[in-house]
PDB file of C-alpha atoms in Angstrom:
ATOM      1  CA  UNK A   1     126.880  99.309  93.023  1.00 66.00           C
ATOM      2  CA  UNK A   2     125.586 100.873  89.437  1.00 78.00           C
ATOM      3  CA  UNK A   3     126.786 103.487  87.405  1.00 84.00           C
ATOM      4  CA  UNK A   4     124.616 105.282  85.418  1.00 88.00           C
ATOM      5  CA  UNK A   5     125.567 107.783  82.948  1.00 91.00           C
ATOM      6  CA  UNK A   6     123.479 109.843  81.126  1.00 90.00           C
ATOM      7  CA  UNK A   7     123.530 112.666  79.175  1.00 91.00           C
ATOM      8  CA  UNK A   8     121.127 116.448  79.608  1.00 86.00           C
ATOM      9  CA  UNK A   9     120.962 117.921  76.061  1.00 80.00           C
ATOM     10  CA  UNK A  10     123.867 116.304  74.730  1.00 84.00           C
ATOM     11  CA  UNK A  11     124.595 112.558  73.486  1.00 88.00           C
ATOM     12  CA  UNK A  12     127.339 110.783  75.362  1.00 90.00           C
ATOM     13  CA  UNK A  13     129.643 108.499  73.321  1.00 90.00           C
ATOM     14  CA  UNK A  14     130.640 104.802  74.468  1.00 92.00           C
ATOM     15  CA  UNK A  15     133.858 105.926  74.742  1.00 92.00           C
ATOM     16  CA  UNK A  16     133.408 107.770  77.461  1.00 92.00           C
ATOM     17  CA  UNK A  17     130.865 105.296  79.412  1.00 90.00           C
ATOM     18  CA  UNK A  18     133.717 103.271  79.504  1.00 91.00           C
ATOM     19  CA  UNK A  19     136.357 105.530  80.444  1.00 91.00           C
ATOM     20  CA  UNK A  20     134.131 106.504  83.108  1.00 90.00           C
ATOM     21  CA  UNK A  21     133.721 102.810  84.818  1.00 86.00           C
ATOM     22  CA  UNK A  22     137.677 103.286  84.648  1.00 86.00           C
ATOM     23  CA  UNK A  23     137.910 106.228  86.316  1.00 86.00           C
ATOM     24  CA  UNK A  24     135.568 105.891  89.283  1.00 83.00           C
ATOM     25  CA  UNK A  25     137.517 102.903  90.483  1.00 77.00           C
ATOM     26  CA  UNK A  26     134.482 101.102  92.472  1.00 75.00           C
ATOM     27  CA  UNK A  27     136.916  99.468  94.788  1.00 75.00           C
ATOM     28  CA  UNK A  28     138.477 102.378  96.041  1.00 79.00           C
ATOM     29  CA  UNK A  29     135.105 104.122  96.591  1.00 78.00           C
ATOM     30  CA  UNK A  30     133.449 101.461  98.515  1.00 75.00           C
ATOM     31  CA  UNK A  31     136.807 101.524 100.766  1.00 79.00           C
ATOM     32  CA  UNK A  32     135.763 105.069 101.941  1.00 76.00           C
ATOM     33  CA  UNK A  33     131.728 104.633 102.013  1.00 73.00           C
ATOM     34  CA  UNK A  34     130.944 100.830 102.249  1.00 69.00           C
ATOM     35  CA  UNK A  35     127.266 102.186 102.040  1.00 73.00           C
ATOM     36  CA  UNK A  36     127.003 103.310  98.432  1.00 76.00           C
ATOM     37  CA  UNK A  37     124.010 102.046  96.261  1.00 80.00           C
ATOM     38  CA  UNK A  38     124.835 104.322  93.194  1.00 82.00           C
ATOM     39  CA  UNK A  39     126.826 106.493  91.135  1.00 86.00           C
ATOM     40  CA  UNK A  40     125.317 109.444  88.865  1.00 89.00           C
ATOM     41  CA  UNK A  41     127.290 110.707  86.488  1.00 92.00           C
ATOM     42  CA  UNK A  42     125.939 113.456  84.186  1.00 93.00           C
ATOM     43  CA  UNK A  43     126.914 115.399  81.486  1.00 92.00           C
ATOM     44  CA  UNK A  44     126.102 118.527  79.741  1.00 91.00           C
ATOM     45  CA  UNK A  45     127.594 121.048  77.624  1.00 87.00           C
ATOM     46  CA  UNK A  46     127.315 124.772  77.453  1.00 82.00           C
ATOM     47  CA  UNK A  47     127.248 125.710  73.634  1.00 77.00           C
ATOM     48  CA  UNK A  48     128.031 129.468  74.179  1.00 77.00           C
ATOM     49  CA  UNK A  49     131.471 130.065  71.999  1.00 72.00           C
ATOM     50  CA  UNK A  50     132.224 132.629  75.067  1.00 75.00           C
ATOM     51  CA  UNK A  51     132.597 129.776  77.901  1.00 72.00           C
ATOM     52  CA  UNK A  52     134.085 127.266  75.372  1.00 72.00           C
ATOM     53  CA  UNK A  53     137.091 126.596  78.020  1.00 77.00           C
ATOM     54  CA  UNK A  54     134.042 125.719  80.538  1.00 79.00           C
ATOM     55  CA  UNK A  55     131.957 124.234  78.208  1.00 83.00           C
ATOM     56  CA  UNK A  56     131.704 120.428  78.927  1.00 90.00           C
ATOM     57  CA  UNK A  57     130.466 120.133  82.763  1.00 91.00           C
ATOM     58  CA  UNK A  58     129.948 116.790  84.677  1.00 93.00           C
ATOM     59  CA  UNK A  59     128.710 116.070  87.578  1.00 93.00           C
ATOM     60  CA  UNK A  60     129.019 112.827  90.000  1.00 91.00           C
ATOM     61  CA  UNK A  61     126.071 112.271  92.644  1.00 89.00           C
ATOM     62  CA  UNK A  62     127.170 109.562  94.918  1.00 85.00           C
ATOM     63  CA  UNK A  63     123.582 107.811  96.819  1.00 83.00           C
ATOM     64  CA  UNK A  64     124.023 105.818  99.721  1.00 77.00           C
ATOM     65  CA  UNK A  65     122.246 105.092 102.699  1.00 77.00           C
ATOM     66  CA  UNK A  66     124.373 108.180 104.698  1.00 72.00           C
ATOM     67  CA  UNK A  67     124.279 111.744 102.895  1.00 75.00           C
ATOM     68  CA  UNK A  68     124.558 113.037  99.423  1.00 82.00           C
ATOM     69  CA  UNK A  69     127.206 114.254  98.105  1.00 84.00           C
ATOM     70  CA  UNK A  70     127.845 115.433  94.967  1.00 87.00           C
ATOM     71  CA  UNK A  71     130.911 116.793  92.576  1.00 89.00           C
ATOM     72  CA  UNK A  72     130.949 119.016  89.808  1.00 91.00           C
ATOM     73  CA  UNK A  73     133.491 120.664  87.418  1.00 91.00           C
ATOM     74  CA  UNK A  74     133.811 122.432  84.114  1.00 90.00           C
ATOM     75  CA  UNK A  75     136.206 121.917  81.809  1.00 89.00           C
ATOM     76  CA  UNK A  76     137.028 122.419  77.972  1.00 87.00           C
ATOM     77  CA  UNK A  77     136.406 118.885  77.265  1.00 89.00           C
ATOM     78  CA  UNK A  78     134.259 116.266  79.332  1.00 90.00           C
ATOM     79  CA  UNK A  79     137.096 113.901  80.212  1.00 92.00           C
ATOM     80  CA  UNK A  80     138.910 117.207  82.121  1.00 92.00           C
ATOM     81  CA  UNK A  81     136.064 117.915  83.700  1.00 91.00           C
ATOM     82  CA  UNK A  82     135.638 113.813  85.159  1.00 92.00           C
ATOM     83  CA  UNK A  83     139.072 114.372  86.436  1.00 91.00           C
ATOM     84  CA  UNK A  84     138.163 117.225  88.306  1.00 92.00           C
ATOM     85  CA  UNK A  85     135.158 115.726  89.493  1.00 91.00           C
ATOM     86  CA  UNK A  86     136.347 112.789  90.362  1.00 89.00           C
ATOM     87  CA  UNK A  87     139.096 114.341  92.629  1.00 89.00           C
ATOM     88  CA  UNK A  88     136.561 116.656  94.042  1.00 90.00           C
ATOM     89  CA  UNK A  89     134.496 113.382  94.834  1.00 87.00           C
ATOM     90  CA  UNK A  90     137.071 111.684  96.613  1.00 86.00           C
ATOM     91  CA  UNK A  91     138.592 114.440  98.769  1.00 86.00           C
ATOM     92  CA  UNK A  92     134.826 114.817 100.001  1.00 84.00           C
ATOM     93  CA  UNK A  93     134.566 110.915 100.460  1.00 81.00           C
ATOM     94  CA  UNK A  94     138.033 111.041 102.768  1.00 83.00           C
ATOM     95  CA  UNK A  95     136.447 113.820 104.553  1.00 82.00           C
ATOM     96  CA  UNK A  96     133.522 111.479 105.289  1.00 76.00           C
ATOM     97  CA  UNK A  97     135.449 108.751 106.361  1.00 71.00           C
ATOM     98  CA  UNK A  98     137.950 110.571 108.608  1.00 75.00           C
ATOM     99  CA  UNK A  99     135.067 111.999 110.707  1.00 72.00           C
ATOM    100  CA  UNK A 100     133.050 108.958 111.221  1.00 65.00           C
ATOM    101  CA  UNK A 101     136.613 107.034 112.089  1.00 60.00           C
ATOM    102  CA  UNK A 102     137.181 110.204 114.459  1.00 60.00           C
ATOM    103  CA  UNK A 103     133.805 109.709 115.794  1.00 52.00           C
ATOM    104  CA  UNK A 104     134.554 106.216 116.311  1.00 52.00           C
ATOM    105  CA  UNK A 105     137.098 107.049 119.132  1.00 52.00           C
ATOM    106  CA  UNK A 106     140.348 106.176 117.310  1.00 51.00           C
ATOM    107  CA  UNK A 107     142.890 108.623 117.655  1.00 54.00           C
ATOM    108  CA  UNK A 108     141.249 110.250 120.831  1.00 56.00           C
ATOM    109  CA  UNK A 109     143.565 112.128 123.429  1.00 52.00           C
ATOM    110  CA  UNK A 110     143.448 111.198 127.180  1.00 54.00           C
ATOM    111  CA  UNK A 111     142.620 114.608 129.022  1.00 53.00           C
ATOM    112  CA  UNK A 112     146.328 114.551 130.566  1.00 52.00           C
ATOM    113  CA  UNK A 113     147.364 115.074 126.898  1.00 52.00           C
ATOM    114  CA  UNK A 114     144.960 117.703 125.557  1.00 52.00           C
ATOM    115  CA  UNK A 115     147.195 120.359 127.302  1.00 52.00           C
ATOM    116  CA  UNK A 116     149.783 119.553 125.145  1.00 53.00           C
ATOM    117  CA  UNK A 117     148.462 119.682 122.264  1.00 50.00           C
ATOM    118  CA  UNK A 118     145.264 122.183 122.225  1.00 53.00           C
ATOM    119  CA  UNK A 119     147.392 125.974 123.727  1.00 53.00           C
ATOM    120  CA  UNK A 120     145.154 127.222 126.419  1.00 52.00           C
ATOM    121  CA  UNK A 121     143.723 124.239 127.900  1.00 52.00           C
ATOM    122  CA  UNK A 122     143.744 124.032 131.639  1.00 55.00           C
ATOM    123  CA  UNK A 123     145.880 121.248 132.596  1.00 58.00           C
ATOM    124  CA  UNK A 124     145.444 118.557 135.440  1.00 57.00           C
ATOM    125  CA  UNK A 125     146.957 116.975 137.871  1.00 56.00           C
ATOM    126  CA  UNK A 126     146.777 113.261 138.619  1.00 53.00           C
ATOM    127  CA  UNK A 127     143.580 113.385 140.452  1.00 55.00           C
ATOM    128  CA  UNK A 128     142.088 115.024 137.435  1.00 55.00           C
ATOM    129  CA  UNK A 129     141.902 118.493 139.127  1.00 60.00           C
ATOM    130  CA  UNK A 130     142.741 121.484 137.240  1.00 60.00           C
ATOM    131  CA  UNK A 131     146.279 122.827 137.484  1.00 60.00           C
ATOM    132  CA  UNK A 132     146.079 126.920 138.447  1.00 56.00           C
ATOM    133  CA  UNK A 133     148.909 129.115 136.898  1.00 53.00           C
ATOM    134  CA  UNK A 134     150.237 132.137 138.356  1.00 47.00           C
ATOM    135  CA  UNK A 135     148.444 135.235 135.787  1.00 47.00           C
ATOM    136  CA  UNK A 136     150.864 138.153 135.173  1.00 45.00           C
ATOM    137  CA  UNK A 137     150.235 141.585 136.685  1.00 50.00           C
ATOM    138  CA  UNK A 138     149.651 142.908 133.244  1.00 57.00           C
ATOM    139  CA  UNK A 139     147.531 140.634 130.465  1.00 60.00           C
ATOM    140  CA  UNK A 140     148.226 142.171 127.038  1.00 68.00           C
ATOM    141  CA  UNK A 141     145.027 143.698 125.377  1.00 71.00           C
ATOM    142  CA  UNK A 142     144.566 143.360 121.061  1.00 68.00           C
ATOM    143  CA  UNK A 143     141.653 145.210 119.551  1.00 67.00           C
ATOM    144  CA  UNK A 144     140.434 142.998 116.571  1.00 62.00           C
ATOM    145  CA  UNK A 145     138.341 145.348 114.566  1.00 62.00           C
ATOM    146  CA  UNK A 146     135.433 146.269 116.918  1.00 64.00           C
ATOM    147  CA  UNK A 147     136.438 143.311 119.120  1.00 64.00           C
ATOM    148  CA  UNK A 148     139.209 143.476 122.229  1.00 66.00           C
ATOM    149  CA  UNK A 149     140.954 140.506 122.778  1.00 64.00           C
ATOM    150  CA  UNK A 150     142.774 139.638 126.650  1.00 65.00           C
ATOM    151  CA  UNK A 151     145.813 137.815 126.086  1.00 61.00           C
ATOM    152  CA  UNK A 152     146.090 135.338 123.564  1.00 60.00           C
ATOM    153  CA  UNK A 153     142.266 134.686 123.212  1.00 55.00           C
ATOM    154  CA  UNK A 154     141.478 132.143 122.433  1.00 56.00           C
ATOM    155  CA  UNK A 155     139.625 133.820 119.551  1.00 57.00           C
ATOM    156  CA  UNK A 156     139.465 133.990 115.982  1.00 57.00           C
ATOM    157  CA  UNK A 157     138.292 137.003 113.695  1.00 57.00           C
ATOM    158  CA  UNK A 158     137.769 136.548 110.654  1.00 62.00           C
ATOM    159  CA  UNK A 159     135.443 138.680 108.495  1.00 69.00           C
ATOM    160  CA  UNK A 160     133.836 137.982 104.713  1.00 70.00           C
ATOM    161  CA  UNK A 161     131.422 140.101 102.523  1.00 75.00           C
ATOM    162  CA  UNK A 162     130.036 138.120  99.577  1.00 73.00           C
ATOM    163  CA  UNK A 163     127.428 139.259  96.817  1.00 78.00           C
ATOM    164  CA  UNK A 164     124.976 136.818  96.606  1.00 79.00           C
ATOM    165  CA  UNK A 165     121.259 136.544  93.917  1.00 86.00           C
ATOM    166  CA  UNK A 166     118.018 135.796  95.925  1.00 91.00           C
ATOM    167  CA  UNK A 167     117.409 132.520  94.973  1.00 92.00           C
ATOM    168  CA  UNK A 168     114.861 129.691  96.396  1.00 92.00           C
ATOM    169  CA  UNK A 169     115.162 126.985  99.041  1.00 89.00           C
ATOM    170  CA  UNK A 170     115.578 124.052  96.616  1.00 88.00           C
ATOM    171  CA  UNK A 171     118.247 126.228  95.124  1.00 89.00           C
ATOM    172  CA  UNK A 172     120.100 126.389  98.165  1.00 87.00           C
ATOM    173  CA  UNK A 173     119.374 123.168  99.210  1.00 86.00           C
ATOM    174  CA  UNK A 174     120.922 122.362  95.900  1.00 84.00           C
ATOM    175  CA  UNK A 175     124.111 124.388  96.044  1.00 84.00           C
ATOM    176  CA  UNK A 176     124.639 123.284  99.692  1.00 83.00           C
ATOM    177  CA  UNK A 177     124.970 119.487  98.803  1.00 80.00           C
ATOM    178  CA  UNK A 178     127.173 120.603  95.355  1.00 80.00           C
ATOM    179  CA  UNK A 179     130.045 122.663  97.488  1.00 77.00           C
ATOM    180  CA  UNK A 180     129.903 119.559 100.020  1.00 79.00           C
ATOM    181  CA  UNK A 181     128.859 122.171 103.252  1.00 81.00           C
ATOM    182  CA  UNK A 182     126.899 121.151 106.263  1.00 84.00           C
ATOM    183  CA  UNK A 183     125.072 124.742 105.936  1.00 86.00           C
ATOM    184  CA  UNK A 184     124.277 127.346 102.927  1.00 87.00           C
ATOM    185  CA  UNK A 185     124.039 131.352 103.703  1.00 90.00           C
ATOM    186  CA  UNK A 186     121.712 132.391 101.454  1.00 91.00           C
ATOM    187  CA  UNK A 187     119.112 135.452 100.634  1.00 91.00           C
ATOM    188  CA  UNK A 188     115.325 133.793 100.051  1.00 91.00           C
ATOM    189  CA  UNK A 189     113.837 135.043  97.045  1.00 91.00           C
ATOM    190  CA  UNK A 190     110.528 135.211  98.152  1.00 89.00           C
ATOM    191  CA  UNK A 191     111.113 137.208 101.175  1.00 86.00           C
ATOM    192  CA  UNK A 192     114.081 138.678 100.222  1.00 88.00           C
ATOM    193  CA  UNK A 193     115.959 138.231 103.993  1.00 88.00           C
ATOM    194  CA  UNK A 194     118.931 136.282 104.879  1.00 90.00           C
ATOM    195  CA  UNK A 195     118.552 132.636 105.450  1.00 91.00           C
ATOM    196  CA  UNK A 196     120.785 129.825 106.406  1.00 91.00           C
ATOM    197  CA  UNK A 197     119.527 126.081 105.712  1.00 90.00           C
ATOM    198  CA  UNK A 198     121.415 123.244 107.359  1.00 89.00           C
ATOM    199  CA  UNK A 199     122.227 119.639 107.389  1.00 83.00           C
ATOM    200  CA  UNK A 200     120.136 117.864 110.077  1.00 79.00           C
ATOM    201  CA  UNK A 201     119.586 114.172 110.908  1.00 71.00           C
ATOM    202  CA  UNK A 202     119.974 111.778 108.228  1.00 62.00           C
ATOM    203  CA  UNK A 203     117.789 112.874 105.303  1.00 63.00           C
ATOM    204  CA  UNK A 204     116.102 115.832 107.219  1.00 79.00           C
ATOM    205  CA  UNK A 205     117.179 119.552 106.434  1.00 83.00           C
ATOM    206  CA  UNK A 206     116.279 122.957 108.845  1.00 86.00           C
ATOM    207  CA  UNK A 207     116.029 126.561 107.820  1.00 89.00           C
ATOM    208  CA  UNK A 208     116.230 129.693 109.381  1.00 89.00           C
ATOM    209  CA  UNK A 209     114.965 132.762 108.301  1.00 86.00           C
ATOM    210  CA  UNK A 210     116.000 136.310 110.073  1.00 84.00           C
ATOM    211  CA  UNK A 211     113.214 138.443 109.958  1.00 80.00           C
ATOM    212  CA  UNK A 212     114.606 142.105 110.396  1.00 76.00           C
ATOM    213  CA  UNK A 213     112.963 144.788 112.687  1.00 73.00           C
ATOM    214  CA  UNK A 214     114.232 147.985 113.451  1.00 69.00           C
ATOM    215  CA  UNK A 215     112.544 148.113 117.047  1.00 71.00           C
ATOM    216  CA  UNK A 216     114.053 144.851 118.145  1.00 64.00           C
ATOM    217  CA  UNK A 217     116.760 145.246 120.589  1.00 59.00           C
ATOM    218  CA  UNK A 218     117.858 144.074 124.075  1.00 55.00           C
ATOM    219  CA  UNK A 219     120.177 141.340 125.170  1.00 52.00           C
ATOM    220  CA  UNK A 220     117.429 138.839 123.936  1.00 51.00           C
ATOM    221  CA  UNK A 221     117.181 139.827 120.590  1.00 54.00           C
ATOM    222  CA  UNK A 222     119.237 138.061 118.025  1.00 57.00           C
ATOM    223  CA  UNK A 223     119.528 134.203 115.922  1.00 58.00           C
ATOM    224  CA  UNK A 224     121.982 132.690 118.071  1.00 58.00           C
ATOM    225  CA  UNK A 225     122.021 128.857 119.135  1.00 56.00           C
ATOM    226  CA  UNK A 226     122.910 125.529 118.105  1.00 56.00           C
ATOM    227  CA  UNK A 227     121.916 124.755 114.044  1.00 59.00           C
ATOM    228  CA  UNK A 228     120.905 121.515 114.893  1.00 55.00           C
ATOM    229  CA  UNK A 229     117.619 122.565 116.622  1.00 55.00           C
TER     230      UNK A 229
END
């Protein structure tokens, strides 16, 4: 595996090269992603006096034959910002490597033991029949903001307004990869309507645009369904 380092309107000094073959201990990254082929690690540096405690920004793109990911920080000096990075990089590497060993089987409950540790499962019997429960008389009702909730759900509200610029599809393709997400909300800037692009099969990306129209209605109208599609 290579490491390339390279700098975008700035020199970087041998110093650093080196410090940076120190820091991304190869060993250690293999051991979470045995399919790596490369390691990008670029630097630039932001010469407005305003954003001088930001000003020195690197960024680690990590190729292999499985998905991108990438790590970025900002920091008043480029060897801060590697350390940032490079945590960033390897808390997104574990995450990687926990869900394909998940995926793998290992640690898997049998379905007698799901009850016990998932509340509101329906538990079974030895045959593998569902065990009924005697319901209350009364079930206590919640109102969650505009939602009402029976019991103890299961269901989880939770509710986020963000301000985002229209920006383009490579841009979101872009800023999906950088925050390590398997989707991007985002507002297209050439039609200026919501729009969510999404991880697919191995290289391959989807988008979906919602097209808004005040006549639409009816229990058929709406964007729901799997993202995968």
């Amino acid at each position: 595996m290579d490491i390339v380092v390279k700098g975008r309107k700035t020199e970087v000094p041998e110093r650093f090269r080196k410090h940076v073959a120190e820091k991304l201990k190869l060993d250690k990254i293999q051991k979470l992603d045995g399919k790596v082929i490369s390691l990008d690690v670029e630097v630039s540096k932001e010469h407005n006096p305003r954003q001088a405690d930001r000003s020195d920004r690197v960024e680690i793109t990590l190729l292999s034959r499985g998905p991108v990911i990438r790590a970025e920080a900002a920091a008043g000096d480029p060897y801060a910002a590697l350390d940032l990075a490079t945590a960033k990089l390897e808390a997104r590497l574990r995450k990687q490597h926990d869900k394909r060993h998940t995926r793998r089987g290992n640690g898997r409950l049998s379905a007698a033991e799901v009850a016990d540790v998932v509340p509101g499962v329906a538990r079974l019997n030895g045959s593998g029949e569902p065990v009924t429960e005697e319901s209350p008389d009364e079930v206590p009702t919640t109102r969650m903001g505009p939602l009402e909730v029976r019991g103890e759900g299961p269901l989880v509200v939770r509710e986020k307004t963000h301000v985002a610029a229209p920006m383009t599809l490579d841009q979101a393709l872009y800023e999906m990869e950088l925050v390590g997400h398997d989707f991007y909300l985002f507002v297209d800037s050439e039609t200026k309507e919501p729009s969510v692009v999404y991880r697919r099969h191995a290289y391959d990306y989807g988008v979906i645009h919602l097209r808004t129209d005040p006549l639409a209605g009816g229990e058929s109208s709406g964007a729901g369904g799997a993202l995968g599609g």
